[in-house]
PDB file of N, CA and C in Angstrom:
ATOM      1  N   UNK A   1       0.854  -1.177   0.000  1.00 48.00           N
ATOM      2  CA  UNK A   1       0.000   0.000   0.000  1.00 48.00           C
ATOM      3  C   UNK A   1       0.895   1.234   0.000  1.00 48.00           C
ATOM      4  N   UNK A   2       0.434   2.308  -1.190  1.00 53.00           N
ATOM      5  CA  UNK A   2       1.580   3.595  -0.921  1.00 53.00           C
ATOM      6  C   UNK A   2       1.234   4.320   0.565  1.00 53.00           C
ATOM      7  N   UNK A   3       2.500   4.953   0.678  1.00 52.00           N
ATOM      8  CA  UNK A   3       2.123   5.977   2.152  1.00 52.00           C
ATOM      9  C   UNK A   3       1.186   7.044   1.068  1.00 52.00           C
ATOM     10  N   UNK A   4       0.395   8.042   2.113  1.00 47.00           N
ATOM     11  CA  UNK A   4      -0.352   9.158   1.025  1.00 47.00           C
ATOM     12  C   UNK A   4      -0.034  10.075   2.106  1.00 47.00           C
ATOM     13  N   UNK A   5       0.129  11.745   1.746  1.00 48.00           N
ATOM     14  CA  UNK A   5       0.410  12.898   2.717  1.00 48.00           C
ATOM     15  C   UNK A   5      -0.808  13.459   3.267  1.00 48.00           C
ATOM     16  N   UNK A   6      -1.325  13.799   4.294  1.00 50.00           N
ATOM     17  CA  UNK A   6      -2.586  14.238   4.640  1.00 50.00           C
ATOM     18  C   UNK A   6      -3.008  14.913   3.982  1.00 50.00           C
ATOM     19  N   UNK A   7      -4.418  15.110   3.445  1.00 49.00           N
ATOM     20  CA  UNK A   7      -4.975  15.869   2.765  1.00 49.00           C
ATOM     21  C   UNK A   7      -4.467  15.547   0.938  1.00 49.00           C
ATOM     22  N   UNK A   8      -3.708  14.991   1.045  1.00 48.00           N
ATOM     23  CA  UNK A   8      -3.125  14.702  -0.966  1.00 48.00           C
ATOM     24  C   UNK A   8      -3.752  13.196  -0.983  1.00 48.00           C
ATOM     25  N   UNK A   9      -4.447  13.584  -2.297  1.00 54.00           N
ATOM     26  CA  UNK A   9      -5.343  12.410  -3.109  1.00 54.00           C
ATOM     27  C   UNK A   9      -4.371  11.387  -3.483  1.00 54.00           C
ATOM     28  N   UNK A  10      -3.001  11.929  -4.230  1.00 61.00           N
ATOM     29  CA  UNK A  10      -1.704  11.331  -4.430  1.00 61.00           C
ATOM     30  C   UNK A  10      -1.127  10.884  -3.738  1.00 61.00           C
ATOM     31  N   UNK A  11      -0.822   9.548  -3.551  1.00 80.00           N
ATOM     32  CA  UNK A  11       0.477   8.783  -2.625  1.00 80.00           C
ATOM     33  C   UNK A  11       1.759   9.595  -3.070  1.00 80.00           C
ATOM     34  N   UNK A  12       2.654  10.039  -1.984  1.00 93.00           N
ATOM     35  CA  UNK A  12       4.323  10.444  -2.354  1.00 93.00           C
ATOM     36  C   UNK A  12       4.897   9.398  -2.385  1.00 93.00           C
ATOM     37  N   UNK A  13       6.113   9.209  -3.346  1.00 96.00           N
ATOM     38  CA  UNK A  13       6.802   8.115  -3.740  1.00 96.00           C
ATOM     39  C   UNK A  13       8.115   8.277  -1.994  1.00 96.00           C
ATOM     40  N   UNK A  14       7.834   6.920  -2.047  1.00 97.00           N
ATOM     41  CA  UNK A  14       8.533   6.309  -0.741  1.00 97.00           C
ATOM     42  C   UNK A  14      10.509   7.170  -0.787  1.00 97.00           C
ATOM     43  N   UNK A  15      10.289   7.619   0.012  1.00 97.00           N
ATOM     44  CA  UNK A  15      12.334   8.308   0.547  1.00 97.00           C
ATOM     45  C   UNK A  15      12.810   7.054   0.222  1.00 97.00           C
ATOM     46  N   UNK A  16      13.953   7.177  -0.446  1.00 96.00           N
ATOM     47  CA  UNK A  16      15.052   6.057  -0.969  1.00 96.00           C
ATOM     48  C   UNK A  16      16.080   6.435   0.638  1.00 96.00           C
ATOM     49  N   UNK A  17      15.851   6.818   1.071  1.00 96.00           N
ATOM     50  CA  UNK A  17      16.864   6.750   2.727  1.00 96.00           C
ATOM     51  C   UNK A  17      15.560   6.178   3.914  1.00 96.00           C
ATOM     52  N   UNK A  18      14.286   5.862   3.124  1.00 97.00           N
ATOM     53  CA  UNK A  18      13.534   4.835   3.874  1.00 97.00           C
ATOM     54  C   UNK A  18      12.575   4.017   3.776  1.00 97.00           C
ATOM     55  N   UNK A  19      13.105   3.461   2.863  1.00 97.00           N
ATOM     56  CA  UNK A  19      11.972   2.321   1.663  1.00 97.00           C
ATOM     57  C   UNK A  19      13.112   1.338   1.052  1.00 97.00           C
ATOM     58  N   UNK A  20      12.521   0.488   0.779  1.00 98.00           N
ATOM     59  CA  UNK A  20      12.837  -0.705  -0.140  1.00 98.00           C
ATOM     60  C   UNK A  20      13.152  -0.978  -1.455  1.00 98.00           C
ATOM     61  N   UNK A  21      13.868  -1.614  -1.931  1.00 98.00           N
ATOM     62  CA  UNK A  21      14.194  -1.096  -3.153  1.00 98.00           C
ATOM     63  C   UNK A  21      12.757  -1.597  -4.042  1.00 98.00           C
ATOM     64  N   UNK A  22      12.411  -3.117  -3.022  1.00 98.00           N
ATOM     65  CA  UNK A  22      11.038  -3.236  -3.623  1.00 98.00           C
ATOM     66  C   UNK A  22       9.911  -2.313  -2.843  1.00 98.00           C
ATOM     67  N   UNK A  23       9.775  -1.611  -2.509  1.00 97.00           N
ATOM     68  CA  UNK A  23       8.613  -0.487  -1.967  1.00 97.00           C
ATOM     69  C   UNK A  23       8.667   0.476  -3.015  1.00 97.00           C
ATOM     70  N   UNK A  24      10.264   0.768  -3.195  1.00 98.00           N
ATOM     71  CA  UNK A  24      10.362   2.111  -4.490  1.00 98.00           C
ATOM     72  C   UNK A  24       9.647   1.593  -5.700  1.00 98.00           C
ATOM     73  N   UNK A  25       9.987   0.020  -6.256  1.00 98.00           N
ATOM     74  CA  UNK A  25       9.318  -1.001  -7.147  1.00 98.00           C
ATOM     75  C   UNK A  25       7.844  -1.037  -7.331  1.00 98.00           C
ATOM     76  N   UNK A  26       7.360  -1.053  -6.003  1.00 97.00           N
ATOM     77  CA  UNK A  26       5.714  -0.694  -5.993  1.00 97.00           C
ATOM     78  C   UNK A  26       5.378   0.130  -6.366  1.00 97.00           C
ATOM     79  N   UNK A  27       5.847   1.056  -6.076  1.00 97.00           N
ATOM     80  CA  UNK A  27       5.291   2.655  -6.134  1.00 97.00           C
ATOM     81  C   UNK A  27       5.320   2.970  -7.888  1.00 97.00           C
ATOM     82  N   UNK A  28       6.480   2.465  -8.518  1.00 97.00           N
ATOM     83  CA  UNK A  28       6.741   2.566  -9.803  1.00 97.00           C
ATOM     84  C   UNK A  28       5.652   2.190 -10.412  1.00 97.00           C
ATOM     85  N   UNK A  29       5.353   0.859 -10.011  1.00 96.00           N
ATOM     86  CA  UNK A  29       4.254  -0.073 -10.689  1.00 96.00           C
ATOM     87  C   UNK A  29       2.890   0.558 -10.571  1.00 96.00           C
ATOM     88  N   UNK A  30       2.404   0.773  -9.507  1.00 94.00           N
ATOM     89  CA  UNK A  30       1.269   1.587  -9.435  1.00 94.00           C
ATOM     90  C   UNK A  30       1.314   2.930  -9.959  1.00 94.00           C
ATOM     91  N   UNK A  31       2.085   3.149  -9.412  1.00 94.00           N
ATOM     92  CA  UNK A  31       1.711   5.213 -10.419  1.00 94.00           C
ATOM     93  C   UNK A  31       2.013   5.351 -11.862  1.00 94.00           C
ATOM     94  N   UNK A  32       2.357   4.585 -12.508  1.00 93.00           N
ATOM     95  CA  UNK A  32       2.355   4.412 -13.976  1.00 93.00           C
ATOM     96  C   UNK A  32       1.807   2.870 -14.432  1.00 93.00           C
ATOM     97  N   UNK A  33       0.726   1.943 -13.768  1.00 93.00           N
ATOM     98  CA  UNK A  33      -0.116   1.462 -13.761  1.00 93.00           C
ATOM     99  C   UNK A  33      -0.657   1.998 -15.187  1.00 93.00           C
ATOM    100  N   UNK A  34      -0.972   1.172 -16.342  1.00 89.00           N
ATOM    101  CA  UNK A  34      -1.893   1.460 -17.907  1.00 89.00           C
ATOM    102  C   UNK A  34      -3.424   1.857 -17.198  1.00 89.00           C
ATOM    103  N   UNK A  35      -3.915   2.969 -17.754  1.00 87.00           N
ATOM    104  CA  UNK A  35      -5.290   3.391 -17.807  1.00 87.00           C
ATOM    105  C   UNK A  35      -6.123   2.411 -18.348  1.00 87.00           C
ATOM    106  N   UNK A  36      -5.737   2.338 -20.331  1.00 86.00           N
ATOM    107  CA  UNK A  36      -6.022   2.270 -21.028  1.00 86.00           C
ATOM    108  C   UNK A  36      -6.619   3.200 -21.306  1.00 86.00           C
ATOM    109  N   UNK A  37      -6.603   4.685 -21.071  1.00 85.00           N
ATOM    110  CA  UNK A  37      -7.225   5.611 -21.735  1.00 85.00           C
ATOM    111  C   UNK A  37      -6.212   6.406 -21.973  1.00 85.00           C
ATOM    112  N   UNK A  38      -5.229   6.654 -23.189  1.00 82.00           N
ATOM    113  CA  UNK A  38      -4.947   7.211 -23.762  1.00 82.00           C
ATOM    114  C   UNK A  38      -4.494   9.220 -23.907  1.00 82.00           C
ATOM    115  N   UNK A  39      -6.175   9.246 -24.258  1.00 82.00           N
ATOM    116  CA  UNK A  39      -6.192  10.603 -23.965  1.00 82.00           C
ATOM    117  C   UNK A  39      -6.367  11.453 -23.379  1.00 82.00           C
ATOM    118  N   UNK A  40      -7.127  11.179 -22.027  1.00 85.00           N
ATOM    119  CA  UNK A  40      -6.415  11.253 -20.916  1.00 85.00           C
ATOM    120  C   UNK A  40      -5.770  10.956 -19.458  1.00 85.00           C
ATOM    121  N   UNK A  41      -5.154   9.899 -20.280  1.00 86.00           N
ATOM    122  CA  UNK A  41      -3.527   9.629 -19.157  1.00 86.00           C
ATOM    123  C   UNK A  41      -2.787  10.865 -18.845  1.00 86.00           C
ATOM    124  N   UNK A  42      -1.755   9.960 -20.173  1.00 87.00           N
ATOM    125  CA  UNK A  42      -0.402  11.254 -19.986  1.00 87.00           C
ATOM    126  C   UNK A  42       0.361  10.779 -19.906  1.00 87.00           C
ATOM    127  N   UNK A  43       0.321   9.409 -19.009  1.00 89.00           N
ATOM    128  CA  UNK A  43       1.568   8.729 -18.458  1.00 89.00           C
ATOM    129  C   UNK A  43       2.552   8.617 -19.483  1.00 89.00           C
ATOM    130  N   UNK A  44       2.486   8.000 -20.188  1.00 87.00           N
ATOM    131  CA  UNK A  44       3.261   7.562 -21.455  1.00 87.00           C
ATOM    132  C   UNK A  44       3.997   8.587 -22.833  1.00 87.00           C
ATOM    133  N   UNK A  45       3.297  10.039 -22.223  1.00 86.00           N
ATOM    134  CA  UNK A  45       3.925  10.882 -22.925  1.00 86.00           C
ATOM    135  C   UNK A  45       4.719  11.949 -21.872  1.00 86.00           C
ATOM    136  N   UNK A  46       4.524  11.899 -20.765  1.00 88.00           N
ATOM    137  CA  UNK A  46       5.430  12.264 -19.715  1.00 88.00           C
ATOM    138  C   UNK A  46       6.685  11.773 -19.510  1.00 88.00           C
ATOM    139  N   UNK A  47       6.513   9.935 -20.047  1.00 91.00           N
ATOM    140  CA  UNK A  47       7.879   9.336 -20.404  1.00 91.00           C
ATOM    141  C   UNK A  47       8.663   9.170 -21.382  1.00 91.00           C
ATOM    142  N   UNK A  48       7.852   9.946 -22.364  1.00 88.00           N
ATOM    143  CA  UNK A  48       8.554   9.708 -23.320  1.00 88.00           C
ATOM    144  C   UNK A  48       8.748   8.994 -24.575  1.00 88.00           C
ATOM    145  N   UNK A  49       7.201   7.664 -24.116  1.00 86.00           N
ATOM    146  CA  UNK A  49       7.274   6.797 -24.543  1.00 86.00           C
ATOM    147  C   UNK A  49       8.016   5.721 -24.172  1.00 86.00           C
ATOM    148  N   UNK A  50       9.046   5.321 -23.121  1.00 93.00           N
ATOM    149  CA  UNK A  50       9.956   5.105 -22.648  1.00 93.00           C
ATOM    150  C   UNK A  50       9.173   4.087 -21.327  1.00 93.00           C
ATOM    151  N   UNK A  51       9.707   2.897 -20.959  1.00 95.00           N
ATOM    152  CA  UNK A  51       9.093   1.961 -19.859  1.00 95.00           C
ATOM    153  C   UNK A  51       9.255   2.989 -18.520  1.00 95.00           C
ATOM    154  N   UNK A  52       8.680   2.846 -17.242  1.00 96.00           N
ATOM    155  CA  UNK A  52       8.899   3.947 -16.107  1.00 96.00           C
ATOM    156  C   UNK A  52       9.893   3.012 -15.295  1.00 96.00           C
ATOM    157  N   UNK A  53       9.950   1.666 -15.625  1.00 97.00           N
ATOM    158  CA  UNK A  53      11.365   1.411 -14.930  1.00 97.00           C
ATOM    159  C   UNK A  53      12.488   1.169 -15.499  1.00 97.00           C
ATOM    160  N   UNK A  54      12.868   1.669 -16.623  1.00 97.00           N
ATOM    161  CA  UNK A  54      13.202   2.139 -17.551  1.00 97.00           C
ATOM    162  C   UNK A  54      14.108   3.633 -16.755  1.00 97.00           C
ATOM    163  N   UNK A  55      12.899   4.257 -16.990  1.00 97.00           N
ATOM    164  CA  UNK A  55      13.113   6.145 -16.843  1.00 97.00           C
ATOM    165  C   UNK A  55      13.362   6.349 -15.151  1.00 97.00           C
ATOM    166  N   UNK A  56      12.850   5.458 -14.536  1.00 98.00           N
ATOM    167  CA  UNK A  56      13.116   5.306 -13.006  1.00 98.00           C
ATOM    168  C   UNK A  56      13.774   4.626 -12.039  1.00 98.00           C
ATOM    169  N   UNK A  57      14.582   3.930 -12.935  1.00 98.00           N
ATOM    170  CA  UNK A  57      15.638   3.021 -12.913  1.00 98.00           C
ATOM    171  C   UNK A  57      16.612   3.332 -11.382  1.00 98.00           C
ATOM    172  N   UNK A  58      17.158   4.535 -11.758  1.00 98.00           N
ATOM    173  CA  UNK A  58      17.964   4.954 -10.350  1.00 98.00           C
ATOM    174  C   UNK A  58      16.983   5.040  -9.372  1.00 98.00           C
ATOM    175  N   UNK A  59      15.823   5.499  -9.312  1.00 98.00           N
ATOM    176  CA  UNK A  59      15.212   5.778  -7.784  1.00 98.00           C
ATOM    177  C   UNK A  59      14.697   4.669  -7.559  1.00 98.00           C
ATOM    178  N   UNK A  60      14.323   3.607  -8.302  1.00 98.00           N
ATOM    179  CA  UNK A  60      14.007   1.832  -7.841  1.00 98.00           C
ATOM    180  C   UNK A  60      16.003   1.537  -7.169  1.00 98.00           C
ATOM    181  N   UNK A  61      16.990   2.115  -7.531  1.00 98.00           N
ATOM    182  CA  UNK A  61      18.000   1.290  -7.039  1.00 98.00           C
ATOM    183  C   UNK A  61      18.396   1.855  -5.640  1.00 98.00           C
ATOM    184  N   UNK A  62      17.711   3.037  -5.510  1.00 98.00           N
ATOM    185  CA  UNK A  62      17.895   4.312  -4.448  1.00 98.00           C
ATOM    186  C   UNK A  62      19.291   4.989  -4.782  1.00 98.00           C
ATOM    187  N   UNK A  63      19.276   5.374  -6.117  1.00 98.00           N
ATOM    188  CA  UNK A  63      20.717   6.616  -6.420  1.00 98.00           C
ATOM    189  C   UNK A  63      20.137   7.809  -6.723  1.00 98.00           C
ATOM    190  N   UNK A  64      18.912   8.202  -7.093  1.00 97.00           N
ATOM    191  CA  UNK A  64      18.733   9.577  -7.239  1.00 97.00           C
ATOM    192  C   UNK A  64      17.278   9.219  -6.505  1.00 97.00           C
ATOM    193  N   UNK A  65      16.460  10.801  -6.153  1.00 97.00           N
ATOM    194  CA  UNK A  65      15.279  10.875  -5.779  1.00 97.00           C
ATOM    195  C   UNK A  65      14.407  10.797  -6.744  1.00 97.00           C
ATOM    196  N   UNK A  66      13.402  10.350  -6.523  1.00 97.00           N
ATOM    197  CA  UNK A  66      11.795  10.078  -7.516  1.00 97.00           C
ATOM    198  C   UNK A  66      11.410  12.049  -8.600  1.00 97.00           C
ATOM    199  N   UNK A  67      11.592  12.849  -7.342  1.00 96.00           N
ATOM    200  CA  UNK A  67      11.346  14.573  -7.901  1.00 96.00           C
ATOM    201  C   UNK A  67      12.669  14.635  -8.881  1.00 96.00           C
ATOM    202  N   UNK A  68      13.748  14.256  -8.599  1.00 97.00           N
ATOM    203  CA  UNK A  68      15.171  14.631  -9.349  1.00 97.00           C
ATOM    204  C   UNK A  68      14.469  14.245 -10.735  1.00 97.00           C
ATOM    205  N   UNK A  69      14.351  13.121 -11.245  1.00 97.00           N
ATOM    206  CA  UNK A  69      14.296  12.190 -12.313  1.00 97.00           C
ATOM    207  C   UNK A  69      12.967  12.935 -12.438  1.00 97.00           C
ATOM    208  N   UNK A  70      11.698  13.263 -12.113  1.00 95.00           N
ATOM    209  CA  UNK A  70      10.520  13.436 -12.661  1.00 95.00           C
ATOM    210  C   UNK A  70      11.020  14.801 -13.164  1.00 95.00           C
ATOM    211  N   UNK A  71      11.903  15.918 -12.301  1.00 95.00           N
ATOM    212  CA  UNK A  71      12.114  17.193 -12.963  1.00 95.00           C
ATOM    213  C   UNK A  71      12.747  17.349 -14.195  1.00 95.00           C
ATOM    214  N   UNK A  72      13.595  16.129 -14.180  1.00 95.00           N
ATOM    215  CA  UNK A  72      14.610  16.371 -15.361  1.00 95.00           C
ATOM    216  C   UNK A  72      14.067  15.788 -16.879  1.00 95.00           C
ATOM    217  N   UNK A  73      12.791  14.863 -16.570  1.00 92.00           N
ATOM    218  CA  UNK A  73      11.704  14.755 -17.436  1.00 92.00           C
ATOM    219  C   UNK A  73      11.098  15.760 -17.557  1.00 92.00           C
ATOM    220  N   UNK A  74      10.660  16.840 -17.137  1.00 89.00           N
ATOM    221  CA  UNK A  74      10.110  17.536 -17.840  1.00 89.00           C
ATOM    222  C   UNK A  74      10.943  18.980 -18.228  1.00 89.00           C
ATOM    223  N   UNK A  75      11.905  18.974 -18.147  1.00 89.00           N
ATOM    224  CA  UNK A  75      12.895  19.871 -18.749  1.00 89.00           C
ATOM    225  C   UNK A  75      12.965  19.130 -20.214  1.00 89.00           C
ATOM    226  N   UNK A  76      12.896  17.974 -19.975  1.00 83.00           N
ATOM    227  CA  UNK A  76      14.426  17.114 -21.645  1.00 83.00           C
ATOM    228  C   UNK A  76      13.139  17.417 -22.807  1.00 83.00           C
TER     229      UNK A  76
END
């Protein structure tokens, strides 16, 4: 089950200085979980097209944070 922040509809992706590499794994799996709706997801064009453990690779191994890697997606 993700942790969720009081009051946020959104689960925050688990601290890599206090989670699992399989907890970070969960979290991957569920928040980029297929809709099947397309148009509006997003997911899949937020990545790039690209798998999310794939694109999230370091924060499943705990070398960078989940925000690092999501910011630098939406800069590239």
């Amino acid at each position: 089950m993700l942790a969720a922040k009081k009051d946020d509809a959104m689960p925050t992706a688990p601290d890599i200085a206090h989670s699992t590499r399989q907890e970070r794994q969960a979290y991957i799996d569920e928040a980029f979980a297929c809709l099947a709706d397309c148009d509006l997801c997003g997911k899949c064009k937020m990545l790039h097209g690209r798998d999310a453990d794939e694109v999230y690779a370091d924060y499943i191994a705990g070398k960078r944070d989940f925000l690092d890697i999501t910011m630098q997606l939406r800069h590239s």
